[in-house]
Coordinates of C-alpha atoms in Angstrom, one line a residue:
X1 CA 59.5 -9.8 -3.1
X2 CA 59.8 -13.3 -4.7
X3 CA 58.0 -16.4 -3.5
X4 CA 54.9 -16.9 -1.4
X5 CA 53.3 -13.7 -0.2
X6 CA 50.3 -13.4 2.1
X7 CA 48.4 -10.4 3.4
X8 CA 45.7 -10.0 6.0
X9 CA 43.5 -6.9 6.3
X10 CA 41.4 -6.3 9.3
X11 CA 39.2 -3.2 9.4
X12 CA 36.4 -1.8 11.5
X13 CA 34.0 1.0 10.9
X14 CA 31.5 2.2 13.5
X15 CA 28.7 2.5 11.0
X16 CA 29.3 -0.5 8.8
X17 CA 31.0 -3.1 11.1
X18 CA 34.0 -5.3 11.0
X19 CA 35.6 -7.3 8.1
X20 CA 38.7 -9.5 7.5
X21 CA 40.3 -10.2 4.2
X22 CA 43.1 -12.8 3.3
X23 CA 45.2 -12.8 0.2
X24 CA 47.6 -15.7 -0.4
X25 CA 49.7 -16.3 -3.5
X26 CA 53.1 -16.2 -5.3
X27 CA 55.0 -13.0 -6.0
X28 CA 57.5 -12.5 -8.9
X29 CA 59.8 -9.5 -8.3
X30 CA 56.8 -7.8 -6.8
X31 CA 56.4 -4.4 -5.2
X32 CA 53.2 -2.3 -5.2
X33 CA 52.6 -1.2 -8.9
X34 CA 55.7 -3.1 -10.0
X35 CA 56.2 -6.8 -10.8
X36 CA 53.6 -9.5 -10.4
X37 CA 51.6 -11.1 -7.5
X38 CA 48.9 -13.7 -8.3
X39 CA 46.7 -14.7 -5.4
X40 CA 43.5 -16.2 -4.2
X41 CA 41.5 -14.3 -1.6
X42 CA 38.8 -15.0 1.0
X43 CA 37.2 -13.3 3.9
X44 CA 34.0 -12.1 5.6
X45 CA 32.5 -9.6 7.9
X46 CA 29.3 -7.8 8.8
X47 CA 27.2 -5.0 7.4
X48 CA 25.4 -3.4 10.3
X49 CA 23.1 -1.0 8.5
X50 CA 21.6 -4.0 6.6
X51 CA 21.7 -6.5 9.5
X52 CA 23.8 -8.8 7.4
X53 CA 26.9 -11.0 7.5
X54 CA 28.9 -11.5 4.3
X55 CA 31.6 -13.6 2.9
X56 CA 33.9 -13.3 -0.2
X57 CA 36.3 -15.6 -2.1
X58 CA 37.9 -15.6 -5.5
X59 CA 41.2 -15.3 -7.5
X60 CA 43.1 -12.4 -9.0
X61 CA 46.4 -10.6 -9.2
X62 CA 48.5 -7.5 -9.3
X63 CA 50.6 -6.9 -12.4
X64 CA 52.5 -3.7 -12.4
X65 CA 49.8 -1.0 -12.1
X66 CA 46.9 -3.3 -13.0
X67 CA 44.9 -5.1 -10.3
X68 CA 42.5 -7.7 -11.7
X69 CA 39.9 -10.0 -10.3
X70 CA 39.4 -13.1 -12.4
X71 CA 36.7 -14.7 -10.2
X72 CA 34.5 -13.4 -7.5
X73 CA 31.8 -14.8 -5.2
X74 CA 30.5 -12.6 -2.4
X75 CA 27.2 -12.6 -0.7
X76 CA 25.1 -11.9 2.4
X77 CA 23.0 -14.2 4.5
X78 CA 20.3 -11.6 4.1
X79 CA 19.7 -7.9 3.5
X80 CA 17.2 -6.3 5.9
X81 CA 16.2 -2.7 5.8
X82 CA 13.0 -1.3 7.3
X83 CA 10.1 -3.4 6.0
X84 CA 12.1 -5.2 3.3
X85 CA 14.1 -8.5 3.7
X86 CA 16.1 -9.9 0.8
X87 CA 17.2 -13.6 1.0
X88 CA 20.8 -14.6 0.4
X89 CA 21.9 -12.1 -2.3
X90 CA 25.2 -13.1 -4.0
X91 CA 27.5 -11.2 -6.4
X92 CA 29.6 -12.9 -9.1
X93 CA 31.6 -11.8 -12.2
X94 CA 30.4 -12.3 -15.8
X95 CA 33.6 -10.7 -17.0
X96 CA 36.8 -10.0 -15.1
X97 CA 37.3 -6.8 -13.2
X98 CA 40.3 -4.6 -14.2
X99 CA 41.6 -1.7 -12.3
X100 CA 44.4 0.3 -14.0
X101 CA 46.1 2.4 -11.4
X102 CA 48.4 4.3 -13.9
X103 CA 48.1 7.9 -12.7
X104 CA 48.1 9.1 -16.4
X105 CA 45.5 6.7 -17.6
X106 CA 43.4 5.4 -14.6
X107 CA 40.5 3.1 -15.4
X108 CA 38.2 0.6 -13.8
X109 CA 35.7 -1.8 -15.4
X110 CA 33.9 -5.0 -14.8
X111 CA 30.7 -7.0 -15.4
X112 CA 28.7 -8.4 -12.5
X113 CA 25.7 -10.5 -11.7
X114 CA 23.7 -10.1 -8.5
X115 CA 21.3 -12.9 -7.7
X116 CA 19.0 -13.0 -4.7
X117 CA 16.3 -15.2 -3.3
X118 CA 12.8 -13.9 -2.5
X119 CA 12.3 -10.3 -1.4
X120 CA 9.7 -10.2 1.4
X121 CA 7.8 -7.2 2.7
X122 CA 6.5 -6.9 6.2
X123 CA 2.9 -6.5 5.0
X124 CA 2.9 -10.0 3.5
X125 CA 3.8 -9.5 -0.2
X126 CA 6.9 -10.8 -1.9
X127 CA 9.0 -10.7 -5.1
X128 CA 10.3 -13.8 -6.8
X129 CA 14.0 -14.6 -7.0
X130 CA 15.8 -11.7 -8.8
X131 CA 18.8 -11.2 -11.0
X132 CA 20.6 -7.9 -11.7
X133 CA 23.2 -7.9 -14.5
X134 CA 25.2 -4.8 -14.6
X135 CA 28.5 -3.3 -15.8
X136 CA 30.7 -0.7 -14.0
X137 CA 33.1 1.7 -15.7
X138 CA 35.0 4.6 -14.3
X139 CA 38.2 5.9 -12.8
X140 CA 38.7 3.5 -9.8
X141 CA 36.6 1.5 -7.3
X142 CA 35.8 4.7 -5.5
X143 CA 34.3 6.4 -8.6
X144 CA 32.4 4.7 -11.4
X145 CA 29.1 4.7 -13.3
X146 CA 27.0 1.5 -13.7
X147 CA 24.1 0.3 -15.8
X148 CA 22.2 -2.9 -16.1
X149 CA 18.9 -4.7 -16.1
X150 CA 16.9 -6.2 -13.3
X151 CA 14.5 -9.2 -13.5
X152 CA 12.4 -10.7 -10.7
X153 CA 10.4 -13.7 -11.9
X154 CA 7.9 -12.3 -14.5
X155 CA 8.5 -8.7 -13.2
X156 CA 10.8 -6.7 -15.5
X157 CA 13.2 -6.3 -17.0
X158 CA 13.9 -2.9 -15.4
X159 CA 16.6 -0.7 -16.9
X160 CA 18.8 0.7 -14.2
X161 CA 21.9 3.0 -14.1
X162 CA 23.7 5.2 -11.6
X163 CA 27.1 6.0 -10.1
X164 CA 29.2 5.5 -7.0
X165 CA 31.4 8.3 -5.7
X166 CA 32.9 6.6 -2.7
X167 CA 30.3 7.9 -0.3
X168 CA 26.9 7.6 -2.0
X169 CA 25.4 5.1 -4.3
X170 CA 23.0 6.8 -6.7
X171 CA 20.7 5.2 -9.3
X172 CA 17.7 5.4 -11.5
X173 CA 15.2 2.8 -12.7
X174 CA 12.8 2.8 -15.6
X175 CA 9.9 0.3 -15.6
X176 CA 8.4 0.0 -19.1
X177 CA 4.7 -0.6 -19.4
X178 CA 4.0 -4.2 -18.2
X179 CA 0.9 -6.3 -17.5
X180 CA -0.4 -5.7 -14.0
X181 CA -1.0 -9.4 -13.4
X182 CA 2.7 -10.1 -12.9
X183 CA 2.6 -8.1 -9.7
X184 CA 0.1 -10.4 -8.0
X185 CA 2.8 -11.7 -5.6
X186 CA 3.3 -8.2 -4.2
X187 CA -0.2 -8.3 -2.7
X188 CA -0.6 -9.9 0.7
X189 CA -2.7 -13.1 0.6
X190 CA -4.7 -11.6 3.4
X191 CA -6.0 -9.0 1.0
X192 CA -7.8 -11.7 -1.0
X193 CA -7.4 -9.8 -4.2
X194 CA -6.8 -11.2 -7.7
X195 CA -5.4 -8.9 -10.4
X196 CA -7.2 -9.5 -13.7
X197 CA -5.8 -6.9 -16.0
X198 CA -4.2 -3.5 -16.5
X199 CA -0.7 -2.1 -17.0
X200 CA 1.9 -0.5 -14.9
X201 CA 4.9 1.7 -15.6
X202 CA 7.2 3.6 -13.3
X203 CA 10.3 5.7 -12.9
X204 CA 12.3 5.8 -9.7
X205 CA 15.5 7.5 -8.5
X206 CA 17.3 6.4 -5.4
X207 CA 20.4 6.9 -3.3
X208 CA 22.1 5.2 -0.4
X209 CA 24.8 6.6 2.0
X210 CA 26.0 5.7 5.5
X211 CA 24.9 9.0 7.1
X212 CA 21.6 9.6 5.2
X213 CA 20.5 6.0 4.7
X214 CA 18.3 5.0 1.8
X215 CA 16.0 7.4 0.0
X216 CA 14.0 7.3 -3.2
X217 CA 11.5 9.2 -5.2
X218 CA 9.6 8.6 -8.4
X219 CA 6.2 8.1 -10.1
X220 CA 4.1 5.0 -10.6
X221 CA 1.2 4.8 -13.0
X222 CA -1.5 2.1 -13.3
X223 CA -3.9 2.2 -16.3
X224 CA -7.1 0.3 -16.8
X225 CA -6.5 -2.0 -13.9
X226 CA -9.0 -4.7 -12.9
X227 CA -9.2 -6.6 -9.6
X228 CA -11.5 -9.3 -8.2
X229 CA -12.2 -9.9 -4.5
X230 CA -14.4 -12.7 -3.1
X231 CA -17.4 -10.3 -3.1
X232 CA -16.7 -7.7 -5.7
X233 CA -15.1 -6.8 -9.0
X234 CA -13.2 -3.5 -9.6
X235 CA -12.8 -2.3 -13.2
X236 CA -11.2 0.7 -14.8
X237 CA -8.6 1.6 -12.2
X238 CA -6.4 4.5 -13.1
X239 CA -3.8 5.3 -10.4
X240 CA -1.0 7.9 -10.3
X241 CA 1.5 7.7 -7.4
X242 CA 4.2 10.4 -7.1
X243 CA 6.2 9.7 -4.0
X244 CA 9.3 10.2 -2.0
X245 CA 10.8 7.9 0.7
X246 CA 13.3 9.2 3.3
X247 CA 14.2 8.0 6.8
X248 CA 11.4 5.4 6.9
X249 CA 8.8 8.1 5.9
X250 CA 6.7 8.1 2.8
X251 CA 5.7 11.5 1.3
X252 CA 2.9 11.3 -1.2
X253 CA 2.1 13.9 -3.8
X254 CA 5.0 16.3 -3.4
X255 CA 4.3 18.1 -6.7
X256 CA 0.7 16.9 -7.1
X257 CA -1.6 14.5 -5.2
X258 CA -1.8 10.8 -5.5
X259 CA -4.8 10.3 -7.8
X260 CA -7.2 7.3 -7.9
X261 CA -10.0 6.9 -10.4
X262 CA -12.2 3.8 -10.7
X263 CA -14.8 3.4 -13.4
X264 CA -16.9 0.8 -11.5
X265 CA -17.1 -1.5 -8.5
X266 CA -19.5 -4.4 -9.0
X267 CA -20.9 -5.9 -5.7
X268 CA -24.1 -5.9 -3.8
X269 CA -24.0 -2.1 -4.0
X270 CA -22.6 -1.2 -7.4
X271 CA -20.5 2.0 -7.5
X272 CA -19.3 4.1 -10.4
X273 CA -17.0 7.1 -11.1
X274 CA -15.0 6.8 -7.9
X275 CA -12.5 9.6 -7.4
X276 CA -10.0 10.3 -4.6
X277 CA -6.8 12.3 -4.1
X278 CA -4.2 11.7 -1.4
X279 CA -1.5 14.1 -0.2
X280 CA 0.9 14.1 2.8
X281 CA 3.0 11.7 4.8
X282 CA 2.9 8.1 6.1
X283 CA 3.3 7.5 9.0
X284 CA 1.5 10.8 9.7
X285 CA 2.1 13.3 12.5
X286 CA 1.0 16.7 13.5
X287 CA 4.0 18.2 11.7
X288 CA 3.5 16.0 8.7
X289 CA -0.2 15.1 8.2
X290 CA -1.9 12.9 5.6
X291 CA -5.0 14.2 3.8
X292 CA -7.5 12.3 1.8
X293 CA -9.5 14.8 -0.3
X294 CA -12.0 15.3 -3.1
X295 CA -13.5 11.9 -2.7
X296 CA -16.7 11.2 -4.6
X297 CA -18.6 8.2 -6.0
X298 CA -21.9 7.4 -7.6
X299 CA -24.0 5.0 -5.6
X300 CA -27.7 3.9 -5.6
X301 CA -28.7 6.5 -8.1
X302 CA -27.1 9.4 -6.2
X303 CA -23.7 10.6 -5.0
X304 CA -21.5 10.3 -1.9
X305 CA -18.8 12.9 -1.4
X306 CA -16.1 13.5 1.2
X307 CA -14.3 16.9 0.9
X308 CA -11.4 16.1 3.2
X309 CA -10.2 13.7 5.8
X310 CA -7.1 14.8 7.6
X311 CA -5.0 12.5 9.8
X312 CA -4.3 13.1 12.7
X313 CA -8.0 13.9 12.9
X314 CA -9.1 16.9 15.0
X315 CA -12.6 17.3 13.5
X316 CA -15.0 14.9 11.8
X317 CA -14.8 14.3 8.1
X318 CA -18.2 15.1 6.7
X319 CA -19.6 12.4 4.3
X320 CA -22.4 13.9 2.3
X321 CA -25.2 11.8 0.7
X322 CA -27.2 13.3 -2.2
X323 CA -30.3 11.9 -3.9
X324 CA -29.7 8.3 -2.7
X325 CA -32.5 6.1 -4.2
X326 CA -34.3 4.0 -1.6
X327 CA -35.8 1.8 -4.3
X328 CA -32.2 0.9 -5.5
X329 CA -31.2 0.3 -1.9
X330 CA -34.1 -2.0 -1.2
X331 CA -33.4 -3.9 -4.5
X332 CA -29.8 -4.4 -3.4
X333 CA -30.8 -5.6 0.1
X334 CA -33.6 -7.8 -1.2
X335 CA -35.8 -7.6 1.9
X336 CA -39.1 -9.5 1.6
X337 CA -40.9 -7.6 4.4
X338 CA -41.2 -4.1 2.8
X339 CA -40.6 -2.0 -0.3
X340 CA -39.6 1.7 -0.4
X341 CA -39.1 4.4 -3.1
X342 CA -38.0 8.0 -3.2
X343 CA -34.7 9.7 -2.6
X344 CA -32.8 10.9 0.5
X345 CA -30.0 13.3 1.4
X346 CA -27.8 13.1 4.5
X347 CA -24.6 14.0 6.2
X348 CA -22.5 11.7 8.3
X349 CA -19.7 13.2 10.4
X350 CA -17.0 10.5 10.3
X351 CA -14.4 9.8 13.0
X352 CA -11.5 7.4 12.7
X353 CA -9.6 8.0 15.9
X354 CA -12.4 9.1 18.3
X355 CA -12.4 7.1 21.5
X356 CA -16.1 6.4 21.2
X357 CA -17.6 7.4 17.9
X358 CA -17.4 6.5 14.3
X359 CA -20.4 8.6 13.3
X360 CA -21.6 11.3 15.7
X361 CA -24.8 13.3 15.1
X362 CA -25.4 12.3 11.5
X363 CA -28.7 12.9 9.8
X364 CA -30.7 11.6 6.9
X365 CA -33.8 13.4 5.4
X366 CA -36.0 12.9 2.4
X367 CA -35.5 14.7 -0.9
X368 CA -39.0 14.8 -2.2
X369 CA -41.8 12.4 -1.5
X370 CA -41.2 8.8 -0.3
X371 CA -43.4 5.8 -0.3
X372 CA -43.4 2.8 2.0
X373 CA -45.2 -0.5 1.4
X374 CA -45.4 -3.3 3.8
X375 CA -45.5 -6.9 2.5
X376 CA -49.1 -8.1 2.5
X377 CA -48.5 -11.6 3.8
X378 CA -46.4 -10.4 6.7
X379 CA -48.9 -7.7 7.6
X380 CA -51.8 -10.2 7.5
X381 CA -49.8 -12.7 9.7
X382 CA -49.2 -10.0 12.3
X383 CA -52.9 -9.0 12.2
X384 CA -54.0 -12.5 12.8
X385 CA -51.7 -13.0 15.8
X386 CA -52.5 -9.7 17.5
X387 CA -55.6 -7.7 16.8
X388 CA -54.3 -4.6 18.6
X389 CA -51.0 -4.6 16.9
X390 CA -52.6 -5.4 13.5
X391 CA -55.0 -2.4 13.8
X392 CA -52.1 -0.1 14.2
X393 CA -50.1 -1.8 11.5
X394 CA -52.9 -1.5 9.0
X395 CA -52.1 2.2 8.6
X396 CA -48.5 1.3 7.6
X397 CA -49.4 -1.1 4.8
X398 CA -49.0 1.7 2.3
X399 CA -47.7 5.2 3.3
X400 CA -46.8 8.3 1.4
X401 CA -44.2 10.2 3.3
X402 CA -44.0 14.0 3.0
X403 CA -41.3 14.6 5.6
X404 CA -38.8 12.3 7.3
X405 CA -35.9 13.1 9.4
X406 CA -33.5 10.7 11.2
X407 CA -30.5 11.3 13.4
X408 CA -27.8 8.6 13.4
X409 CA -25.0 7.7 15.9
X410 CA -22.6 4.9 15.4
X411 CA -20.1 3.9 18.1
X412 CA -16.8 2.1 17.5
X413 CA -18.3 -1.2 18.6
X414 CA -20.6 -1.1 15.7
X415 CA -23.8 -0.2 17.6
X416 CA -26.1 2.0 15.6
X417 CA -28.7 4.2 17.2
X418 CA -31.3 6.0 15.0
X419 CA -34.1 8.3 16.0
X420 CA -36.6 9.1 13.3
X421 CA -39.7 11.2 12.8
X422 CA -41.9 10.5 9.9
X423 CA -44.9 12.5 8.7
X424 CA -47.2 11.3 5.9
X425 CA -50.5 9.9 4.7
X426 CA -51.5 6.3 5.0
X427 CA -54.1 4.6 2.8
X428 CA -56.0 1.4 3.9
X429 CA -59.4 0.1 2.9
X430 CA -60.0 3.2 0.7
X431 CA -59.4 5.5 3.7
X432 CA -56.7 8.0 4.1
X433 CA -55.2 9.0 7.4
X434 CA -52.5 11.4 8.5
X435 CA -49.7 9.6 10.3
X436 CA -47.0 11.0 12.6
X437 CA -44.5 8.3 13.5
X438 CA -41.7 8.4 16.0
X439 CA -39.3 5.6 15.5
X440 CA -36.3 4.4 17.5
X441 CA -34.0 1.7 16.1
X442 CA -30.8 0.0 17.5
X443 CA -28.7 -2.5 15.7
X444 CA -25.1 -3.7 15.4
X445 CA -24.0 -2.5 12.0
X446 CA -21.0 -4.8 11.9
X447 CA -23.3 -7.9 12.2
X448 CA -25.5 -6.4 9.6
X449 CA -22.6 -6.0 7.2
X450 CA -21.5 -9.6 7.7
X451 CA -25.1 -10.8 7.0
X452 CA -24.9 -8.8 3.7
X453 CA -21.7 -10.6 2.6
X454 CA -19.7 -7.5 1.9
X455 CA -19.0 -6.6 5.5
X456 CA -15.9 -8.6 6.3
X457 CA -13.6 -6.5 4.2
X458 CA -15.1 -3.2 5.3
X459 CA -15.0 -4.2 9.0
X460 CA -11.4 -5.4 8.7
X461 CA -10.5 -2.0 7.2
X462 CA -12.2 -0.2 10.1
X463 CA -10.6 -2.4 12.7
X464 CA -7.2 -1.7 11.3
X465 CA -7.6 2.1 10.7
X466 CA -10.2 3.2 13.3
X467 CA -9.8 3.3 17.1
X468 CA -12.0 0.2 17.8
X469 CA -11.8 -1.2 21.3
X470 CA -11.6 -5.0 21.8
X471 CA -14.6 -7.1 22.5
X472 CA -13.7 -7.1 26.1
X473 CA -13.7 -3.4 26.4
X474 CA -17.2 -2.3 27.3
X475 CA -16.4 1.1 28.8
X476 CA -18.5 4.0 27.5

């Protein structure tokens, strides 16, 4: 064929969608794999698995058994898959593509640059504009290996490599140790967290195919992280995350649990030596549960532990309190009306998906002697206003408690009910008197948390993860 030569290719695939490609140029004694045909090309189509439309244009030619692309610009309006959306990715050439079709010496090579706008995640985080420079080398466009580097703003560079076998794209990525602060954009602004320090490194393997979709697995590690929130500071974060992702399902800790260790949390109630392990699936199901286990932290001079919390939940997770110091609790709360000292133990059966309860039939009891002292000015004021009440209150000005026991119930509206029995000895005006006190207390714990300034984050977490009815739902 000599002279102008055009070709139009229309194709349709049930999984990927339709596309149309035009080639238009001049031929010189051309026949496939013989002669020469130089052309420009353009086209477009759709990529159904990624909810995207794409376009392509460029120049190239066919000289004997060599097909070459001298220029290329192809891109998508977006790439959307699951919870990820990539804005306007576009692929160009940094070196021409050459495909040698000689059966005795087949070869394929080229250098590419993939640039994209912001990558946004459904939870609110995002990555800055990204650039992937890579080269491909192999037998033909249906079989080659590739390697390159990926940079997204201050994140990276990541070393990546892999191969394409005509059906499946495989790859690996190595993330060298990098300051944790560059990942601030990945956090949702609603979390109100500011990363202050630490390092991250990771290794991930992934694959993509039409029938099996996208899947990945790897290991992320955070060392000595530090995060600030409006009401707390978290230091000494060590985090290990082995994971696998397949068919929109995350599997955590396939060969060992996800591990979280935190040296300290500074807020109104300082905490130290926080430990937690996580293993299972997200989203969880009966066949693939998620288990939080071996949770412990030092708080108020004592320790709080949670052996296991399984989701879906069929029985309460038992939160144990050991040797919690009442004097440290009172110091943190800063009440002016009373002071207490001594230590308590307890157990709080915790529900996250119960239609009525958050804590059902919990208990708290003293661990050794307790003391209770009422503020003198407040007691005197009550005595002046009511002689009868003041006479009874005088015996509570200073009290040594030998036995105390309280049962606690907390519903998912935040209403706390506590029934307590206290036995002890009271001292007033050089007289000692045995006291048996039965005490009933009701209060909305969510309102109390808000008044203590740390409650908004905790309540938000409970509202998202527990079965809390709306304010309009007043059914029992």
